[in-house]
Short mmCIF file of N, CA and C in Angstrom, two decimals:
data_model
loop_
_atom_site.label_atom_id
_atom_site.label_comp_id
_atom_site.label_asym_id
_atom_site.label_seq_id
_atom_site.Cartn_x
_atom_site.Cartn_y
_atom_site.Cartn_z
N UNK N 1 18.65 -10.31 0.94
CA UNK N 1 18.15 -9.24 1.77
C UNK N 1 16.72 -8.91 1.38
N UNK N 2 15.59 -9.18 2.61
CA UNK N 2 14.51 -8.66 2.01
C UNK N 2 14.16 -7.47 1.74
N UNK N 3 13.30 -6.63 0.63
CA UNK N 3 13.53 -5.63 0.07
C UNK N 3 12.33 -5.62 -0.56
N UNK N 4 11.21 -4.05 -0.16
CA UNK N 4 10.20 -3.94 -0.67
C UNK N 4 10.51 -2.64 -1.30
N UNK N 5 10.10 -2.12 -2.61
CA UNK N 5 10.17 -1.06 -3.56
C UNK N 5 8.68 -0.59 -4.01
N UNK N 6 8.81 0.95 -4.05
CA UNK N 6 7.43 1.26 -4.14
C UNK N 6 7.51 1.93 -6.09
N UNK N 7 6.92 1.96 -6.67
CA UNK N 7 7.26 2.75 -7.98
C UNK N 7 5.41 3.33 -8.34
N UNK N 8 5.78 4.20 -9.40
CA UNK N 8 4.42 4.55 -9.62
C UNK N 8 3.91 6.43 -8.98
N UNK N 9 4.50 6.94 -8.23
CA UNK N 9 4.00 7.97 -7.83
C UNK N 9 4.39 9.20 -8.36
N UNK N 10 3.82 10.01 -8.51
CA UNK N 10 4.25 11.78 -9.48
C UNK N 10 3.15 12.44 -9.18
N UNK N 11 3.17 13.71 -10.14
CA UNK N 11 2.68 14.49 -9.79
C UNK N 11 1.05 14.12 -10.85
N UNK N 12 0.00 14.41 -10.31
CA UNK N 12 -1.47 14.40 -10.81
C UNK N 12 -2.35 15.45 -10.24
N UNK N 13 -3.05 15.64 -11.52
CA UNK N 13 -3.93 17.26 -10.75
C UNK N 13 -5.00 16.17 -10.40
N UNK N 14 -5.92 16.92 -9.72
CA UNK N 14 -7.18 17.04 -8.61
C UNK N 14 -8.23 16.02 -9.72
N UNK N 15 -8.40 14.81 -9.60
CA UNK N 15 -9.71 13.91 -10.38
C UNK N 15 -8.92 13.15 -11.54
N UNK N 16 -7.37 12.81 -10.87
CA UNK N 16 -6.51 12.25 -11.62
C UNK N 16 -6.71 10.66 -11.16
N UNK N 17 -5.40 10.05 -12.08
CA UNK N 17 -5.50 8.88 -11.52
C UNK N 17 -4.04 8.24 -11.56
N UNK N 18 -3.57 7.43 -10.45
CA UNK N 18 -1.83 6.77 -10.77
C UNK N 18 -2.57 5.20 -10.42
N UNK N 19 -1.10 4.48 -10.20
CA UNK N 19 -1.13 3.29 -9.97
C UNK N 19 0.59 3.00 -9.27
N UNK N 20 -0.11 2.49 -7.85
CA UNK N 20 1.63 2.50 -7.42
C UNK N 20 1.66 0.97 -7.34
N UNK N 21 3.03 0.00 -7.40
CA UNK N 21 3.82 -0.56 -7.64
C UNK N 21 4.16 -0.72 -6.44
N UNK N 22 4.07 -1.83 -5.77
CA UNK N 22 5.40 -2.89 -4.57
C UNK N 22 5.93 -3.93 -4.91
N UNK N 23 7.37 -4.35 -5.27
CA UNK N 23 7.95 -4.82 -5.96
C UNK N 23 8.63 -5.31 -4.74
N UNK N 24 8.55 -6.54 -4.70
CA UNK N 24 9.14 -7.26 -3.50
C UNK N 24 10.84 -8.12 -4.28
N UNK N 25 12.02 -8.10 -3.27
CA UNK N 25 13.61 -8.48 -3.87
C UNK N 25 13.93 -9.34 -2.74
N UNK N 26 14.38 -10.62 -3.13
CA UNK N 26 14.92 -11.06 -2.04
C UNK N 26 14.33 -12.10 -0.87
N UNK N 27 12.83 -12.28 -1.26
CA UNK N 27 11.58 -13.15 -0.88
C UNK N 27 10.35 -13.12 -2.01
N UNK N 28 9.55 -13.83 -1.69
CA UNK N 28 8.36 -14.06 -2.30
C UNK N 28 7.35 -13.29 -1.57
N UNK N 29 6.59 -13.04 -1.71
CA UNK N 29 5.51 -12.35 -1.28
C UNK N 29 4.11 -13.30 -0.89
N UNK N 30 4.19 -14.31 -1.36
CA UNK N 30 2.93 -15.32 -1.29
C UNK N 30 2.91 -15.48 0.03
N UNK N 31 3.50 -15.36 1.14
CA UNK N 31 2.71 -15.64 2.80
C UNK N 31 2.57 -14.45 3.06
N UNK N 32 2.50 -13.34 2.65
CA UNK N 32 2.83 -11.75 3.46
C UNK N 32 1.67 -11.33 2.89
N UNK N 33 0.83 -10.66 3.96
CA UNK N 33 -0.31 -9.54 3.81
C UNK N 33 0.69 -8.40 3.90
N UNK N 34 -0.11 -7.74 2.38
CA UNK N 34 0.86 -6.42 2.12
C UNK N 34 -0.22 -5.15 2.71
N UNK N 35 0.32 -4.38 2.95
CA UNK N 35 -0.47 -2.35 3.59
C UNK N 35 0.06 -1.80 3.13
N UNK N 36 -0.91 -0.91 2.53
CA UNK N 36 0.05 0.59 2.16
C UNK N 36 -0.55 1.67 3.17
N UNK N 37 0.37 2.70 3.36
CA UNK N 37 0.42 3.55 3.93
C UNK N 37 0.77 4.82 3.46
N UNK N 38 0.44 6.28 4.15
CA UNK N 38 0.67 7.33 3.86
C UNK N 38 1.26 8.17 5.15
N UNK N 39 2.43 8.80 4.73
CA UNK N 39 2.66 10.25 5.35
C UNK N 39 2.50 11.37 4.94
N UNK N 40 1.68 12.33 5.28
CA UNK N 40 1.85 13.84 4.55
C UNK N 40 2.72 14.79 5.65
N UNK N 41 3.15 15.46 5.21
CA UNK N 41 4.39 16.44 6.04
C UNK N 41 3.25 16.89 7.35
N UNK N 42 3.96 16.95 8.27
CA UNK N 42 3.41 17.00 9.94
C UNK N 42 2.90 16.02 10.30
N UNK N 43 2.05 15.20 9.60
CA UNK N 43 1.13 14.48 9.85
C UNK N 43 1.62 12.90 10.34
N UNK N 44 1.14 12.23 11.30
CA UNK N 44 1.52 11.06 11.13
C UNK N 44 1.16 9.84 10.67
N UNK N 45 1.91 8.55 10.25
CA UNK N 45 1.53 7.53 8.71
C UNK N 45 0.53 7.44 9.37
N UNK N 46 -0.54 6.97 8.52
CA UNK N 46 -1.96 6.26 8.46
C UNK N 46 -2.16 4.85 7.36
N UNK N 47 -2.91 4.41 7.90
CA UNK N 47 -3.09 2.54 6.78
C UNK N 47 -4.00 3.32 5.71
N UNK N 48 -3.52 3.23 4.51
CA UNK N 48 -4.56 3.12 3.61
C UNK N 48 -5.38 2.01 2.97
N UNK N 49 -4.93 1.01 3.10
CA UNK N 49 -5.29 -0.55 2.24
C UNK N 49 -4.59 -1.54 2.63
N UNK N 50 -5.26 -2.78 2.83
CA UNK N 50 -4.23 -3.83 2.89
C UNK N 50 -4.84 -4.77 2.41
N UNK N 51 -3.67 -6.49 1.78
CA UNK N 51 -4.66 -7.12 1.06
C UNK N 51 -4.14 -8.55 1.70
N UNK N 52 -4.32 -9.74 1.64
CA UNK N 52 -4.21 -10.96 2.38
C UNK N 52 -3.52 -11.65 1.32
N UNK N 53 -2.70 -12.90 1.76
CA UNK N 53 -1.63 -13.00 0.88
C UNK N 53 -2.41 -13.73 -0.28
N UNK N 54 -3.41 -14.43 0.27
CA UNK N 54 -4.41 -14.70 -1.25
C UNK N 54 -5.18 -13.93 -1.91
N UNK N 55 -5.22 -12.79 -1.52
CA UNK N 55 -5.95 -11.66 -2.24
C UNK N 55 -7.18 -11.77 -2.48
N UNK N 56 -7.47 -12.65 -0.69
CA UNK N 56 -9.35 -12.37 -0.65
C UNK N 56 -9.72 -12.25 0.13
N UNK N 57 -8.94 -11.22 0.82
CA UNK N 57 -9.42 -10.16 1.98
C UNK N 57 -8.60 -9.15 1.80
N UNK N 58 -9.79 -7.65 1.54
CA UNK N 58 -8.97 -6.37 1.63
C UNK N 58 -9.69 -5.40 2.47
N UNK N 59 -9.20 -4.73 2.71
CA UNK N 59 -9.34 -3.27 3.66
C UNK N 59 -9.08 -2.24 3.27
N UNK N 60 -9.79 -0.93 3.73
CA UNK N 60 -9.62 0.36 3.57
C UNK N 60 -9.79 1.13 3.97
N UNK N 61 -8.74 2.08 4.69
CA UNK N 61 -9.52 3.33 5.40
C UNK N 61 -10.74 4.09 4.69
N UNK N 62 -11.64 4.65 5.25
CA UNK N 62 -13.20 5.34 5.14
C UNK N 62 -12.01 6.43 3.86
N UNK N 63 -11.52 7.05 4.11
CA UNK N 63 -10.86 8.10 3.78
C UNK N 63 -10.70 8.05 1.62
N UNK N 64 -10.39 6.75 1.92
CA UNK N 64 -10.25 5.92 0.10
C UNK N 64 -11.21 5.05 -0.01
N UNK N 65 -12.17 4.55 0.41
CA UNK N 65 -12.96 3.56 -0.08
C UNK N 65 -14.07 4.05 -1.27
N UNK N 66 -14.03 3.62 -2.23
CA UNK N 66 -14.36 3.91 -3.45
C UNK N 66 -13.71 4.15 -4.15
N UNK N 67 -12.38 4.57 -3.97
CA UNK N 67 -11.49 5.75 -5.01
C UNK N 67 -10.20 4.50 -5.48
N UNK N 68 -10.06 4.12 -4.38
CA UNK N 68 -9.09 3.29 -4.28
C UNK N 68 -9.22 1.81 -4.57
N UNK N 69 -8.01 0.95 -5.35
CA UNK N 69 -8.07 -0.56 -5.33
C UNK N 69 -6.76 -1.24 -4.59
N UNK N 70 -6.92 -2.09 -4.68
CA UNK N 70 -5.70 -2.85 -3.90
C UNK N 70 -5.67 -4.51 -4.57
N UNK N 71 -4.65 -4.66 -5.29
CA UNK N 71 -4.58 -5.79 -6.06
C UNK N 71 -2.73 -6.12 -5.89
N UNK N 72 -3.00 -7.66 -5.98
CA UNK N 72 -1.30 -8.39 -6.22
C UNK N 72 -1.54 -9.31 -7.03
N UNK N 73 -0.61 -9.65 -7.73
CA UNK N 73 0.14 -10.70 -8.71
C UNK N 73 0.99 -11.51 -7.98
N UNK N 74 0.91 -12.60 -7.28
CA UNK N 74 1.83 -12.87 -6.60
C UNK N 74 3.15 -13.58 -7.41
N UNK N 75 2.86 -13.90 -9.22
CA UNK N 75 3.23 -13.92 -10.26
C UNK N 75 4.64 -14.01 -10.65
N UNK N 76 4.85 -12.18 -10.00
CA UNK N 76 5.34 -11.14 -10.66
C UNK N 76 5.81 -10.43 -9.20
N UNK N 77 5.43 -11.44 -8.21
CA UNK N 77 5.59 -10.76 -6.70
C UNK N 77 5.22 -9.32 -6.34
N UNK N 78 4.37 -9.06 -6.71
CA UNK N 78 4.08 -7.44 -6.86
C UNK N 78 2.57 -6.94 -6.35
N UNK N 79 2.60 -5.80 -5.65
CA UNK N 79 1.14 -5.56 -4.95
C UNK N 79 0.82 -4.29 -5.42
N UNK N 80 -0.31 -4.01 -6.03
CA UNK N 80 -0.20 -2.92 -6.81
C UNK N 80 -1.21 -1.93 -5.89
N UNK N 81 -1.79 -0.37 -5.80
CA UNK N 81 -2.22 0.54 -5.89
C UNK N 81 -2.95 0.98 -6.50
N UNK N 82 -4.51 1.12 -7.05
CA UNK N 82 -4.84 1.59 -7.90
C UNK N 82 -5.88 2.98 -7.21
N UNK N 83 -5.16 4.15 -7.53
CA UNK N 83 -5.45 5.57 -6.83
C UNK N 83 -6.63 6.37 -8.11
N UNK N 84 -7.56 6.50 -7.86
CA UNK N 84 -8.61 6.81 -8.58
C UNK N 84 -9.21 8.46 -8.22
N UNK N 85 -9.61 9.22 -8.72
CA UNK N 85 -10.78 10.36 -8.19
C UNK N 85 -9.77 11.22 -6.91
N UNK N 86 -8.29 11.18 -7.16
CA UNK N 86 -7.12 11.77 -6.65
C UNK N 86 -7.97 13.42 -6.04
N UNK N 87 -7.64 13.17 -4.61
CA UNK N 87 -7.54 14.92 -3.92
C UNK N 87 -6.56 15.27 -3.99
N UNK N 88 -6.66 16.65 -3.17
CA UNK N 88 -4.90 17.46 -2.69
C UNK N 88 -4.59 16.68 -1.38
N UNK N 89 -5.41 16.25 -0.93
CA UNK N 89 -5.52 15.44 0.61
C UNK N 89 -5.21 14.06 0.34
N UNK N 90 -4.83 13.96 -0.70
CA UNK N 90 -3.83 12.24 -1.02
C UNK N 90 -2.51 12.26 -1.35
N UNK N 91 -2.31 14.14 -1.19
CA UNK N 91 -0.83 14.49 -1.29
C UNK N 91 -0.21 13.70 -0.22
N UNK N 92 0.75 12.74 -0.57
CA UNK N 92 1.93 12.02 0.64
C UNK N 92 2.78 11.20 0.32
N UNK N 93 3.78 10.81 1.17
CA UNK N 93 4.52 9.88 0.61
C UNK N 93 4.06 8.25 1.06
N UNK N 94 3.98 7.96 0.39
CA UNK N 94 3.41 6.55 0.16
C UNK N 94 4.05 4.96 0.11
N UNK N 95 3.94 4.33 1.25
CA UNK N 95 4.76 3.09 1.42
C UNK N 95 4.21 2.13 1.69
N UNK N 96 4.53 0.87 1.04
CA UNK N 96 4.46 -0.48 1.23
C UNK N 96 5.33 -1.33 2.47
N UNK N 97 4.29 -2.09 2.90
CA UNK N 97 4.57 -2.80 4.20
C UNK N 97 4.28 -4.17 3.89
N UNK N 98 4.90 -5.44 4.55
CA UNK N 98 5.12 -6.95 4.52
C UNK N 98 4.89 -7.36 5.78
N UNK N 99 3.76 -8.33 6.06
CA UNK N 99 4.10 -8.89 7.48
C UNK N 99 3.15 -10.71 7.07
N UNK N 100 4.23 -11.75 7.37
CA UNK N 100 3.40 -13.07 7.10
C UNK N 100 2.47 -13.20 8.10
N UNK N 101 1.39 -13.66 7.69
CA UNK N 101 0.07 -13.74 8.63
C UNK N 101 -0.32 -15.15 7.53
N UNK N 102 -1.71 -15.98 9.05
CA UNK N 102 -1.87 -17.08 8.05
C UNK N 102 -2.81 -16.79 6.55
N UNK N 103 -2.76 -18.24 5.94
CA UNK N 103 -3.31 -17.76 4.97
C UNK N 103 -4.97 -17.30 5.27
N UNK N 104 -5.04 -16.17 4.20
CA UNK N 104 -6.55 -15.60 4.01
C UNK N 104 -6.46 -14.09 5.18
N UNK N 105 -5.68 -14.25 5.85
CA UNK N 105 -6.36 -13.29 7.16
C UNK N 105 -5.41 -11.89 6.92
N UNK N 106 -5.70 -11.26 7.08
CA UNK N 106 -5.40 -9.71 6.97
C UNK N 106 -5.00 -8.83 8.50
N UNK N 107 -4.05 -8.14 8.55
CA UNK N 107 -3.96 -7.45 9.63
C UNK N 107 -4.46 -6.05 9.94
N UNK N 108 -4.29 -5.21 10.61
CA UNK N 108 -5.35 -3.84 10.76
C UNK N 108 -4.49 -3.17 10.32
N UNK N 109 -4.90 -2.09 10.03
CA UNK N 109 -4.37 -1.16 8.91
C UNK N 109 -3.39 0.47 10.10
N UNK N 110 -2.66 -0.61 11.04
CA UNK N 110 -2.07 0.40 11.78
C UNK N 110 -0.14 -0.33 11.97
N UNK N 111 0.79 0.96 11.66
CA UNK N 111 2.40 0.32 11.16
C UNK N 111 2.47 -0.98 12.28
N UNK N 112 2.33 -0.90 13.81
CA UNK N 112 3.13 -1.90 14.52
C UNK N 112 2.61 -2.97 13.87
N UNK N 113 1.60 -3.57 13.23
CA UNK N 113 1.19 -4.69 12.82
C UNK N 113 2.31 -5.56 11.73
N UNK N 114 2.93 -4.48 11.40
CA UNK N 114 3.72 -5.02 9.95
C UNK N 114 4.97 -4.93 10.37
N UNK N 115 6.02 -5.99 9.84
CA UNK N 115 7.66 -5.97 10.24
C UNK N 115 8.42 -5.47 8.84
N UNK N 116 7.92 -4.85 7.70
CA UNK N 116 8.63 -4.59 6.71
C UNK N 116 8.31 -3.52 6.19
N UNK N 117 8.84 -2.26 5.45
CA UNK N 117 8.61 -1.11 4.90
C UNK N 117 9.27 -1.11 3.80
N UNK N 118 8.72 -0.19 2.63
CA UNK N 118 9.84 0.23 1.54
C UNK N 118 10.14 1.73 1.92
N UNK N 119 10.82 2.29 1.32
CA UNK N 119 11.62 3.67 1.30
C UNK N 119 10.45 4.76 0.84
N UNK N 120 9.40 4.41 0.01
CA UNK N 120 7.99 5.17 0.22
C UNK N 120 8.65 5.55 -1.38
N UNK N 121 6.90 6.46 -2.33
CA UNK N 121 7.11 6.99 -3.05
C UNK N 121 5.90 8.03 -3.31
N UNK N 122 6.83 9.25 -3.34
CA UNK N 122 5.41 10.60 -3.45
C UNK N 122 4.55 10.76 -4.60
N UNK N 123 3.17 10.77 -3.83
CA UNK N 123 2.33 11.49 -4.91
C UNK N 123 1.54 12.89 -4.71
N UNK N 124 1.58 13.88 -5.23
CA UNK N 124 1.43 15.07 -5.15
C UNK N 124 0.10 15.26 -6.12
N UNK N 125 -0.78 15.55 -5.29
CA UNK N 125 -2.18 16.07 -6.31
C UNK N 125 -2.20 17.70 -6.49
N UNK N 126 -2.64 17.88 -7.38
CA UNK N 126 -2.17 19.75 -7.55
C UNK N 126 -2.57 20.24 -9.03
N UNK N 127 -3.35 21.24 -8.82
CA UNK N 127 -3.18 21.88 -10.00
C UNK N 127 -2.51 23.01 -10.68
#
């Protein structure tokens, strides 16, 4: 059963920093351009990052560019998060997405593009 897992998210005050975790079960990850995404309560998901299954093409909404990294191990099957210079406005719950595309090419950073989700994991900025 394919199966994407997000780990990594808690609570961080305001100019913090996490690192979230997609932990792919059940497939390999080497043909799949991975996205992460965000929901904050009312609001609806938005693309934050996405990376190409060779991990040499990435993207980023205006919103994180600078703050944010986007790296995989395809190793260790795993696409990591790296959340930097944390607002209250990065408060959300946070999910990893799978969709095979050819190699190198990347898809747009909006959900219909992708056929796979994990169950999401919150990060709360706050002091």
């Amino acid at each position: 059963q394919l199966q994407l897992v997000e780990s990594g998210g808690g609570l961080v005050q305001p100019g913090g920093s996490l690192r979230l975790s997609c932990a792919a079960s059940g497939f390999t990850l080497d043909y799949y351009a991975i996205g992460w995404f965000r929901q904050a309560p009312g609001k609806e998901r938005e693309g934050v990052s996405c990376i190409s299954n060779n991990g040499g093409s990435t993207n980023y909404a205006d919103s994180v560019k600078g703050r944010f990294t986007i790296s995989r191990d395809n190793a260790k099957n795993t696409v990591y998060l790296q959340m930097n210079s944390l607002k209250s406005e990065d408060t959300a719950v946070y999910y990893c997405a799978a969709v095979l595309r050819g190699w190198g090419l990347i898809p747009d950073l909006v959900t219909y593009e992708y056929d796979y989700f994990g169950q999401g994991t919150q990060v709360t900025v706050s002091s």
